[in-house]
Amino acid sequence: MGSPSMSVSDSKVMATDRAAVNTVDRSLPAQLRLQAARAASAVIDGGRSSNDAFDAVLSAQSLSGRDQAMVKEIALGVIRWYWTLAEIVQRLLQTKLRNKDRDIFFLLMTGVYQLKFMHIPAHAAVDSTVQACESAGKPWAKRLVNGVLRNYVRRAADIESQLDSDAALSAHPDWIRARLVAAWPSAWKQIIDANNARPPMCLRVNLGRISRDEYLARLCKAGIVAANDPQVATGLIVERPVAVDALPGFSKGLVSVQDTAAQLVVPALDLRPGQRVLDACAAPGGKTAHIVESQPALAEVVAVDVDSDRVGRLRATLARLRLDAHCIAADASRPDTWWDGVYFDRVLIDAPCSGTGVIRRHPDIKHNRRPEDVEALCEVQARLLDGVWPLLAPGGKLMYVTCSVFPEENQHQISAFMQRHPDAVVAPLPMQAGVDCGVGRQTLPGIDAMDGFFFSMLKRGDNRAAQVK
Ligand SMILES: C[S@@+](CC[C@H](N)C(=O)[O-])C[C@H]1O[C@@H](n2cnc3c(N)ncnc32)[C@H](O)[C@@H]1O
């Protein structure tokens, strides 16, 4: 109420201000829930990548870094746990929602995700999600959402004990789960659990610019807790992930974000001064940059990628790190279109793949990949291997890498390649991590505390003389 000396209109203004403050206080959390629900829906129903979905929903708002992080946390949570959350919500709803109210279904999933997985007080999670119905232009749904979420708070254990489908229990689509069970009969449960966990933030220190200990001290000074990664000499693991801009010297190229498994690739290449190196599937440049950082005296690094937009990202990565490589936008499997005829001492094929080893980092893979994609990717991988193999100098080494855990993209792919190329010999890999697959090694999420990667090193067994076209 206004003070006695206030005019009627003053007190009305005050009341309006108070209402505005209340609206702002409650509408921002509601907006964040609505944007999270929209981003999740764009991935799950719209088939978009999570990066595209976040670009679309976040570019329309001016949110602080903290609020953007909240939108991403909730949206990625719904994307990651969709099959579980959808079944919980369906069991709580007494009637099936109409298709045109699918946005309310997504809001309900954001509500259950907050209650089940986030440390948000129940009343705040419920209230902000209920208010989000208003922001969505569907005030009629407030009562429904309130009732469903309060019912979940009361009966969570009971509802969850009723979940019985494989999809709801594993939060994976049936086809991925079935392939994991078939490929990894004793490890699939750990892989599934790791796929559903939030991934660690791993850094690769640019040792040409700063030592790992010095960079760790810089992080500590910036209030970021991290520790040395025992598996790689370049690696640090950050305790609580931060935005890359918060990393000291990120824009100046002191550090990159890269999983431990990805950091195992370049040391295995055994790079020597004067060598010519081909990175055949290079964008966005994580491994190209690592190659140049780790052996600055190479004769040349040629970095090829078929996607010209991604070649732009590759160039940006190199520019940020102040590194140089010869970047080419071309189909690496068609060397007649781009190769200058000079053999390479080392070739890296970091092949396009199903990405089933990095689901914890990209949960949209669970939604956007289809079984038929795997077959198509296997064909591309075989074409790349066959197309690039003749470019290897005598005694040279070709490393084939994927971030897949499916054998058909990995050991089966390499075994088939060796049938077609009797001059290929499997060379040892200087790493302990992962499982020995005969023609390579496989790290598995949940078993090595790193992403799921496959590595194979092949050497030419013939005496062909190096030549220049
Ligand atoms: C796994 S990603 C590479 C990641 C990269 N090596 C890194 O560390 O940042 C696979 C890449 O292969 C590229 N690619 C797919 N088919 C290709 C082809 N035929 N020739 C060259 N690049 C190809 C894709 O555009 C994609 O950028």
Coordinates of C-alpha atoms and ligand atoms in Angstrom, one line a residue:
M1 CA 0.0 0.0 0.0
G2 CA 1.1 3.6 -0.6
S3 CA 1.9 5.9 2.4
P4 CA -0.9 8.2 3.5
S5 CA 0.7 11.2 1.8
M6 CA 0.7 9.5 -1.6
S7 CA -1.8 10.3 -4.3
V8 CA -4.1 7.7 -5.6
S9 CA -2.3 7.6 -8.9
D10 CA 1.1 7.3 -7.1
S11 CA -0.1 4.3 -5.2
K12 CA -1.4 2.8 -8.5
V13 CA 2.0 3.3 -10.1
M14 CA 3.6 1.7 -7.1
A15 CA 1.3 -1.2 -7.4
T16 CA 2.0 -1.6 -11.1
D17 CA 5.7 -1.5 -10.4
R18 CA 5.4 -4.2 -7.8
A19 CA 3.4 -6.3 -10.2
A20 CA 6.0 -5.7 -12.8
V21 CA 8.8 -6.7 -10.4
N22 CA 6.8 -9.8 -9.5
T23 CA 6.2 -10.6 -13.2
V24 CA 9.9 -10.2 -14.0
D25 CA 10.9 -12.3 -11.0
R26 CA 8.6 -15.2 -12.0
S27 CA 8.7 -14.8 -15.7
L28 CA 12.5 -15.2 -16.2
P29 CA 12.6 -18.7 -14.6
A30 CA 9.5 -19.6 -16.6
Q31 CA 11.1 -18.3 -19.8
L32 CA 14.1 -20.5 -19.2
R33 CA 11.9 -23.6 -18.8
L34 CA 10.0 -22.7 -22.0
Q35 CA 13.2 -22.2 -24.0
A36 CA 14.6 -25.4 -22.7
A37 CA 11.4 -27.3 -23.7
R38 CA 11.5 -25.7 -27.2
A39 CA 15.2 -26.6 -27.7
A40 CA 14.5 -30.2 -26.6
S41 CA 11.5 -30.4 -28.9
A42 CA 13.6 -29.0 -31.8
V43 CA 16.0 -31.9 -31.3
I44 CA 13.6 -34.8 -30.4
D45 CA 10.7 -34.0 -32.7
G46 CA 12.4 -31.6 -35.2
G47 CA 15.5 -33.7 -35.9
R48 CA 17.9 -30.7 -35.3
S49 CA 21.2 -31.0 -33.7
S50 CA 21.4 -29.6 -30.1
N51 CA 23.9 -26.9 -31.2
D52 CA 21.4 -25.7 -33.9
A53 CA 18.5 -25.8 -31.5
F54 CA 20.4 -23.8 -28.9
D55 CA 21.5 -21.2 -31.5
A56 CA 17.8 -20.9 -32.6
V57 CA 16.3 -20.5 -29.1
L58 CA 19.1 -18.5 -27.5
S59 CA 19.7 -16.0 -30.3
A60 CA 16.2 -14.7 -29.8
Q61 CA 16.9 -13.7 -26.2
S62 CA 19.5 -11.8 -24.4
L63 CA 20.2 -14.2 -21.5
S64 CA 23.2 -14.0 -19.1
G65 CA 25.7 -16.8 -19.4
R66 CA 24.3 -18.4 -16.2
D67 CA 20.7 -18.4 -17.6
Q68 CA 21.9 -19.9 -21.0
A69 CA 23.7 -22.6 -19.0
M70 CA 20.4 -23.3 -17.2
V71 CA 18.5 -23.6 -20.5
K72 CA 21.1 -26.0 -21.8
E73 CA 21.3 -28.1 -18.7
I74 CA 17.5 -28.7 -18.7
A75 CA 17.2 -29.2 -22.5
L76 CA 20.2 -31.6 -22.6
G77 CA 18.7 -33.4 -19.6
V78 CA 15.4 -33.9 -21.5
I79 CA 17.3 -35.0 -24.6
R80 CA 19.4 -37.4 -22.7
W81 CA 16.6 -38.9 -20.6
Y82 CA 13.7 -38.6 -23.1
W83 CA 12.6 -42.2 -23.1
T84 CA 12.5 -42.3 -19.3
L85 CA 10.9 -38.9 -18.8
A86 CA 8.3 -39.5 -21.5
E87 CA 7.1 -42.7 -19.9
I88 CA 7.0 -41.1 -16.4
V89 CA 4.9 -38.2 -17.8
Q90 CA 2.6 -40.5 -19.7
R91 CA 1.9 -42.6 -16.6
L92 CA 1.2 -39.4 -14.6
L93 CA -1.2 -37.9 -17.2
Q94 CA -4.7 -39.3 -16.9
T95 CA -5.5 -38.6 -20.5
K96 CA -3.3 -38.5 -23.6
L97 CA -2.5 -34.9 -24.6
R98 CA -3.5 -33.8 -28.1
N99 CA -0.7 -33.6 -30.7
K100 CA -1.1 -29.8 -30.7
D101 CA -0.3 -29.8 -27.0
R102 CA 3.0 -31.5 -27.4
D103 CA 4.6 -28.3 -26.1
I104 CA 2.9 -29.0 -22.8
F105 CA 4.2 -32.5 -22.8
F106 CA 7.7 -31.1 -23.2
L107 CA 7.2 -28.7 -20.4
L108 CA 6.1 -31.6 -18.2
M109 CA 9.3 -33.4 -19.1
T110 CA 11.4 -30.4 -18.2
G111 CA 9.5 -30.3 -14.8
V112 CA 10.2 -34.0 -14.1
Y113 CA 13.8 -33.6 -15.1
Q114 CA 14.3 -30.7 -12.7
L115 CA 12.7 -32.6 -9.9
K116 CA 14.5 -35.8 -10.5
F117 CA 18.0 -34.7 -11.5
M118 CA 18.6 -31.1 -10.5
H119 CA 19.1 -29.5 -7.1
I120 CA 16.3 -27.1 -7.4
P121 CA 13.7 -26.9 -4.6
A122 CA 10.6 -28.7 -5.7
H123 CA 8.3 -25.6 -5.2
A124 CA 10.6 -23.5 -7.5
A125 CA 10.8 -26.2 -10.2
V126 CA 7.0 -26.7 -10.1
D127 CA 6.1 -23.0 -10.0
S128 CA 8.5 -22.0 -12.8
T129 CA 7.2 -24.8 -15.0
V130 CA 3.6 -23.9 -14.3
Q131 CA 4.3 -20.3 -15.1
A132 CA 5.9 -21.4 -18.4
C133 CA 2.4 -22.4 -19.6
E134 CA 1.5 -18.8 -19.4
S135 CA 4.6 -17.8 -21.4
A136 CA 3.7 -20.5 -23.9
G137 CA 0.3 -18.8 -24.4
K138 CA -1.5 -21.8 -22.8
P139 CA -2.7 -20.6 -19.4
W140 CA -5.4 -23.3 -19.3
A141 CA -2.5 -25.9 -18.9
K142 CA -1.3 -24.4 -15.6
R143 CA -3.6 -26.5 -13.5
L144 CA -2.7 -29.6 -15.4
V145 CA 1.0 -29.1 -15.1
N146 CA 0.7 -28.2 -11.4
G147 CA -1.3 -31.3 -10.7
V148 CA 1.0 -33.6 -12.7
L149 CA 4.2 -32.3 -11.2
R150 CA 2.9 -32.3 -7.6
N151 CA 1.7 -35.8 -8.1
Y152 CA 5.2 -36.8 -9.3
V153 CA 6.7 -35.2 -6.1
R154 CA 4.4 -37.3 -4.0
R155 CA 4.7 -40.6 -6.0
A156 CA 8.1 -40.5 -7.7
A157 CA 9.3 -43.8 -6.3
D158 CA 6.1 -45.6 -7.0
I159 CA 5.9 -44.3 -10.6
E160 CA 9.5 -45.1 -11.3
S161 CA 9.1 -48.6 -10.0
Q162 CA 6.5 -49.2 -12.7
L163 CA 8.8 -48.4 -15.6
D164 CA 9.3 -51.6 -17.5
S165 CA 10.3 -50.9 -21.1
D166 CA 14.0 -51.3 -22.1
A167 CA 13.9 -47.8 -23.6
A168 CA 12.5 -46.2 -20.4
L169 CA 15.0 -48.1 -18.2
S170 CA 18.0 -47.4 -20.3
A171 CA 17.0 -44.0 -21.8
H172 CA 18.3 -45.3 -25.2
P173 CA 16.4 -46.1 -28.4
D174 CA 15.9 -49.9 -28.8
W175 CA 18.2 -50.2 -31.8
I176 CA 21.2 -48.6 -30.1
R177 CA 20.7 -50.5 -26.9
A178 CA 20.4 -53.8 -28.9
R179 CA 23.6 -53.1 -30.8
L180 CA 25.5 -52.3 -27.6
V181 CA 24.2 -55.5 -25.9
A182 CA 25.3 -57.5 -28.9
A183 CA 28.8 -55.9 -29.3
W184 CA 29.6 -55.5 -25.6
P185 CA 27.8 -58.3 -23.7
S186 CA 29.7 -57.7 -20.5
A187 CA 30.1 -53.9 -20.7
W188 CA 26.9 -52.6 -22.2
K189 CA 25.3 -51.6 -18.9
Q190 CA 28.4 -49.5 -18.0
I191 CA 28.3 -47.9 -21.5
I192 CA 24.7 -47.0 -21.1
D193 CA 25.2 -45.5 -17.7
A194 CA 28.2 -43.5 -18.9
N195 CA 26.2 -42.3 -22.0
N196 CA 23.5 -41.0 -19.6
A197 CA 26.0 -39.2 -17.3
R198 CA 27.2 -35.6 -17.6
P199 CA 30.6 -35.7 -19.3
P200 CA 33.8 -34.3 -17.7
M201 CA 35.4 -31.2 -19.2
C202 CA 38.8 -32.2 -20.5
L203 CA 41.4 -29.7 -21.6
R204 CA 44.5 -30.1 -23.9
V205 CA 47.2 -27.7 -22.9
N206 CA 49.2 -26.2 -25.8
L207 CA 52.6 -27.3 -24.5
G208 CA 54.4 -25.2 -27.1
R209 CA 53.1 -22.1 -25.3
I210 CA 52.8 -23.1 -21.6
S211 CA 53.5 -26.1 -19.4
R212 CA 50.7 -28.1 -18.0
D213 CA 51.7 -27.2 -14.4
E214 CA 51.8 -23.5 -15.3
Y215 CA 48.4 -23.7 -16.9
L216 CA 47.0 -25.6 -13.9
A217 CA 48.2 -22.7 -11.7
R218 CA 46.5 -20.2 -14.1
L219 CA 43.2 -22.1 -13.7
C220 CA 43.6 -22.2 -9.9
K221 CA 44.1 -18.5 -9.9
A222 CA 40.9 -18.0 -11.9
G223 CA 39.1 -20.1 -9.3
I224 CA 38.7 -23.1 -11.6
V225 CA 39.4 -26.4 -9.9
A226 CA 41.2 -28.9 -12.1
A227 CA 43.7 -31.8 -11.9
N228 CA 46.2 -33.4 -14.2
D229 CA 44.8 -36.1 -16.5
P230 CA 47.0 -39.2 -15.7
Q231 CA 46.3 -40.7 -19.2
V232 CA 47.8 -38.0 -21.3
A233 CA 50.7 -35.6 -20.9
T234 CA 48.7 -32.7 -22.3
G235 CA 45.5 -33.2 -20.4
L236 CA 43.7 -31.6 -17.5
I237 CA 40.3 -32.4 -16.1
V238 CA 38.1 -29.6 -14.8
E239 CA 36.1 -30.4 -11.8
R240 CA 33.0 -28.3 -12.7
P241 CA 32.7 -27.5 -16.5
V242 CA 32.8 -23.8 -17.3
A243 CA 32.2 -21.8 -20.5
V244 CA 35.3 -21.8 -22.7
D245 CA 35.5 -18.1 -22.5
A246 CA 36.1 -18.5 -18.7
L247 CA 39.3 -20.5 -19.4
P248 CA 42.4 -18.3 -19.0
G249 CA 44.1 -17.7 -22.3
F250 CA 41.5 -19.7 -24.3
S251 CA 41.2 -17.0 -27.0
K252 CA 45.0 -16.7 -27.1
G253 CA 45.4 -20.4 -27.8
L254 CA 46.9 -21.6 -24.6
V255 CA 44.3 -24.4 -24.3
S256 CA 41.7 -26.4 -26.2
V257 CA 38.8 -28.5 -25.0
Q258 CA 39.3 -32.1 -26.0
D259 CA 38.4 -35.5 -24.4
T260 CA 41.2 -37.7 -23.1
A261 CA 40.5 -40.4 -25.7
A262 CA 40.9 -37.8 -28.5
Q263 CA 44.2 -36.7 -27.0
L264 CA 45.6 -40.3 -27.3
V265 CA 45.5 -40.1 -31.1
V266 CA 48.4 -37.7 -31.9
P267 CA 51.0 -39.1 -29.5
A268 CA 50.4 -42.5 -31.2
L269 CA 51.3 -41.0 -34.6
D270 CA 54.9 -40.9 -33.5
L271 CA 55.6 -37.7 -35.5
R272 CA 59.2 -36.8 -36.4
P273 CA 60.7 -33.6 -37.7
G274 CA 60.6 -33.2 -41.5
Q275 CA 57.6 -35.5 -42.0
R276 CA 54.7 -34.7 -44.3
V277 CA 51.3 -35.4 -42.6
L278 CA 47.8 -35.8 -44.0
D279 CA 44.8 -35.2 -41.7
A280 CA 42.1 -36.6 -44.1
C281 CA 39.0 -35.7 -42.1
A282 CA 40.2 -32.6 -40.3
A283 CA 37.4 -30.3 -39.4
P284 CA 36.9 -28.7 -36.9
G285 CA 40.6 -29.1 -36.4
G286 CA 41.0 -30.6 -32.9
K287 CA 43.5 -33.2 -34.0
T288 CA 45.1 -31.0 -36.8
A289 CA 46.0 -28.5 -34.1
H290 CA 47.3 -31.2 -31.8
I291 CA 49.5 -32.5 -34.6
V292 CA 51.1 -29.1 -35.2
E293 CA 51.4 -28.3 -31.5
S294 CA 53.1 -31.6 -30.8
Q295 CA 55.7 -31.5 -33.6
P296 CA 56.4 -28.0 -34.9
A297 CA 59.2 -29.2 -37.1
L298 CA 57.0 -31.1 -39.5
A299 CA 57.6 -30.4 -43.2
E300 CA 53.9 -29.9 -43.9
V301 CA 50.5 -30.7 -42.5
V302 CA 47.7 -31.0 -45.1
A303 CA 44.2 -30.8 -43.6
V304 CA 41.3 -31.9 -45.8
D305 CA 37.6 -31.9 -45.1
V306 CA 34.7 -32.4 -47.5
D307 CA 32.5 -29.8 -45.8
S308 CA 33.6 -26.3 -46.7
D309 CA 31.7 -24.7 -43.8
R310 CA 33.6 -27.0 -41.5
V311 CA 36.9 -26.1 -43.2
G312 CA 36.1 -22.5 -42.0
R313 CA 35.9 -23.8 -38.5
L314 CA 39.1 -25.7 -39.0
R315 CA 40.8 -22.5 -40.1
A316 CA 39.3 -20.6 -37.1
T317 CA 40.7 -23.3 -34.7
L318 CA 44.2 -23.0 -36.2
A319 CA 44.0 -19.2 -36.1
R320 CA 43.0 -19.1 -32.4
L321 CA 45.9 -21.4 -31.6
R322 CA 48.3 -19.5 -33.9
L323 CA 49.1 -22.6 -35.8
D324 CA 49.5 -23.2 -39.5
A325 CA 48.4 -26.0 -41.8
H326 CA 47.5 -26.3 -45.5
C327 CA 43.7 -26.5 -45.4
I328 CA 41.8 -28.0 -48.4
A329 CA 38.0 -28.4 -48.9
A330 CA 37.7 -31.6 -50.8
D331 CA 36.6 -35.3 -50.7
A332 CA 39.7 -36.9 -49.3
S333 CA 38.7 -40.3 -50.9
R334 CA 39.1 -38.7 -54.4
P335 CA 42.8 -37.6 -54.3
D336 CA 42.7 -37.0 -58.1
T337 CA 40.8 -33.8 -57.1
W338 CA 43.2 -32.4 -54.5
W339 CA 46.5 -34.4 -54.1
D340 CA 49.8 -32.9 -55.4
G341 CA 51.4 -36.3 -55.8
V342 CA 53.8 -36.0 -52.9
Y343 CA 53.5 -39.0 -50.5
F344 CA 52.7 -38.6 -46.8
D345 CA 54.7 -40.2 -44.0
R346 CA 51.7 -40.1 -41.7
V347 CA 48.0 -40.2 -42.5
L348 CA 45.2 -39.7 -40.0
I349 CA 41.7 -40.7 -40.9
D350 CA 39.4 -39.5 -38.1
A351 CA 36.5 -40.9 -39.9
P352 CA 32.9 -39.7 -40.0
C353 CA 31.0 -42.3 -37.8
S354 CA 27.9 -43.0 -35.8
G355 CA 29.3 -41.0 -32.8
T356 CA 28.1 -43.8 -30.5
G357 CA 31.2 -43.4 -28.4
V358 CA 30.4 -39.7 -27.6
I359 CA 26.7 -39.9 -26.7
R360 CA 27.4 -38.5 -23.2
R361 CA 28.7 -35.3 -25.0
H362 CA 26.1 -35.3 -27.8
P363 CA 22.9 -36.9 -26.5
D364 CA 21.1 -35.8 -29.6
I365 CA 22.9 -38.7 -31.3
K366 CA 20.3 -41.0 -29.6
H367 CA 17.5 -39.2 -31.5
N368 CA 19.1 -38.2 -34.8
R369 CA 21.0 -41.4 -35.8
R370 CA 19.2 -44.2 -37.6
P371 CA 20.4 -47.8 -38.2
E372 CA 20.6 -47.1 -41.9
D373 CA 23.0 -44.2 -41.2
V374 CA 25.5 -46.7 -39.8
E375 CA 25.5 -48.7 -43.1
A376 CA 26.0 -45.5 -45.1
L377 CA 28.8 -44.4 -42.8
C378 CA 30.6 -47.7 -43.2
E379 CA 30.6 -47.2 -47.0
V380 CA 32.1 -43.7 -46.6
Q381 CA 34.7 -45.1 -44.2
A382 CA 35.7 -47.9 -46.6
R383 CA 36.0 -45.4 -49.5
L384 CA 38.2 -43.1 -47.4
L385 CA 40.5 -45.9 -46.4
D386 CA 40.8 -47.2 -50.0
G387 CA 41.1 -43.7 -51.4
V388 CA 43.8 -42.4 -49.1
W389 CA 45.9 -45.6 -48.6
P390 CA 47.8 -45.2 -51.9
L391 CA 49.1 -41.7 -50.7
L392 CA 51.1 -43.3 -47.9
A393 CA 54.9 -43.3 -48.3
P394 CA 56.9 -46.5 -48.0
G395 CA 57.3 -47.3 -44.3
G396 CA 54.6 -44.7 -43.5
K397 CA 51.8 -45.2 -41.1
L398 CA 48.1 -44.6 -41.4
M399 CA 46.0 -44.3 -38.3
Y400 CA 42.2 -44.9 -38.5
V401 CA 40.1 -43.5 -35.7
T402 CA 36.4 -43.3 -35.0
C403 CA 34.4 -42.2 -32.0
S404 CA 32.1 -45.2 -32.5
V405 CA 31.7 -48.3 -30.3
F406 CA 30.1 -50.3 -33.1
P407 CA 32.4 -53.1 -34.4
E408 CA 31.2 -52.7 -38.0
E409 CA 32.7 -49.2 -38.1
N410 CA 35.9 -50.3 -36.3
Q411 CA 37.5 -53.7 -36.2
H412 CA 35.3 -55.2 -38.9
Q413 CA 36.0 -52.2 -41.1
I414 CA 39.8 -52.6 -40.7
S415 CA 39.7 -56.4 -41.1
A416 CA 37.8 -56.0 -44.4
F417 CA 40.3 -53.3 -45.5
M418 CA 43.1 -55.7 -44.9
Q419 CA 41.4 -58.4 -47.0
R420 CA 41.3 -55.8 -49.9
H421 CA 44.9 -54.6 -49.3
P422 CA 47.4 -57.4 -48.6
D423 CA 50.2 -54.8 -48.3
A424 CA 48.6 -53.5 -45.1
V425 CA 50.1 -54.6 -41.8
V426 CA 48.7 -53.8 -38.3
A427 CA 51.3 -51.9 -36.3
P428 CA 51.3 -51.7 -32.5
L429 CA 49.7 -48.8 -30.7
P430 CA 51.6 -47.2 -27.8
M431 CA 48.7 -47.0 -25.5
Q432 CA 47.3 -49.1 -22.6
A433 CA 43.8 -47.6 -22.5
G434 CA 40.9 -49.6 -23.9
V435 CA 40.2 -53.1 -25.0
D436 CA 42.4 -55.0 -27.5
C437 CA 40.3 -55.8 -30.6
G438 CA 43.1 -57.6 -32.6
V439 CA 43.4 -54.9 -35.3
G440 CA 43.2 -52.0 -33.0
R441 CA 42.1 -50.8 -29.5
Q442 CA 38.7 -49.6 -28.3
T443 CA 38.1 -47.3 -25.3
L444 CA 34.6 -47.5 -23.9
P445 CA 32.6 -44.9 -22.1
G446 CA 32.2 -45.9 -18.4
I447 CA 35.3 -48.1 -18.4
D448 CA 38.2 -45.8 -19.1
A449 CA 36.6 -42.6 -17.8
M450 CA 36.9 -41.3 -21.4
D451 CA 34.9 -41.2 -24.6
G452 CA 34.5 -44.4 -26.7
F453 CA 37.1 -44.3 -29.4
F454 CA 38.5 -46.9 -31.8
F455 CA 42.2 -46.7 -32.9
S456 CA 44.0 -48.7 -35.5
M457 CA 47.5 -48.2 -36.9
L458 CA 48.4 -49.6 -40.3
K459 CA 51.7 -49.7 -42.0
R460 CA 52.6 -50.3 -45.6
G461 CA 54.3 -53.6 -46.0
D462 CA 55.7 -53.0 -49.5
N463 CA 58.9 -51.3 -50.8
R464 CA 57.4 -48.8 -53.2
A465 CA 59.8 -45.9 -53.8
A466 CA 58.6 -42.5 -52.9
Q467 CA 57.8 -40.4 -55.9
V468 CA 56.7 -37.0 -56.9
K469 CA 54.2 -36.7 -59.7
Ligands
LIG1 C1 35.0 -37.0 -36.7 S1 34.9 -35.6 -37.7 C2 36.6 -35.1 -37.6 C3 37.0 -34.4 -36.4 C4 38.4 -33.7 -36.5 N1 39.4 -34.7 -36.9 C5 38.8 -33.1 -35.2 O1 39.6 -33.7 -34.4 O2 38.3 -32.0 -34.9 C6 34.8 -36.3 -39.3 C7 34.9 -35.3 -40.4 O3 35.0 -36.0 -41.6 C8 34.5 -35.1 -42.6 N2 34.3 -35.9 -43.9 C9 33.3 -36.8 -44.1 N3 33.5 -37.4 -45.3 C10 34.7 -36.9 -45.8 C11 35.4 -37.1 -47.0 N4 34.9 -37.9 -48.0 N5 36.5 -36.4 -47.2 C12 37.0 -35.6 -46.2 N6 36.3 -35.3 -45.1 C13 35.2 -36.0 -44.9 C14 33.3 -34.5 -42.0 O4 33.0 -33.3 -42.7 C15 33.8 -34.3 -40.6 O5 34.3 -33.0 -40.4

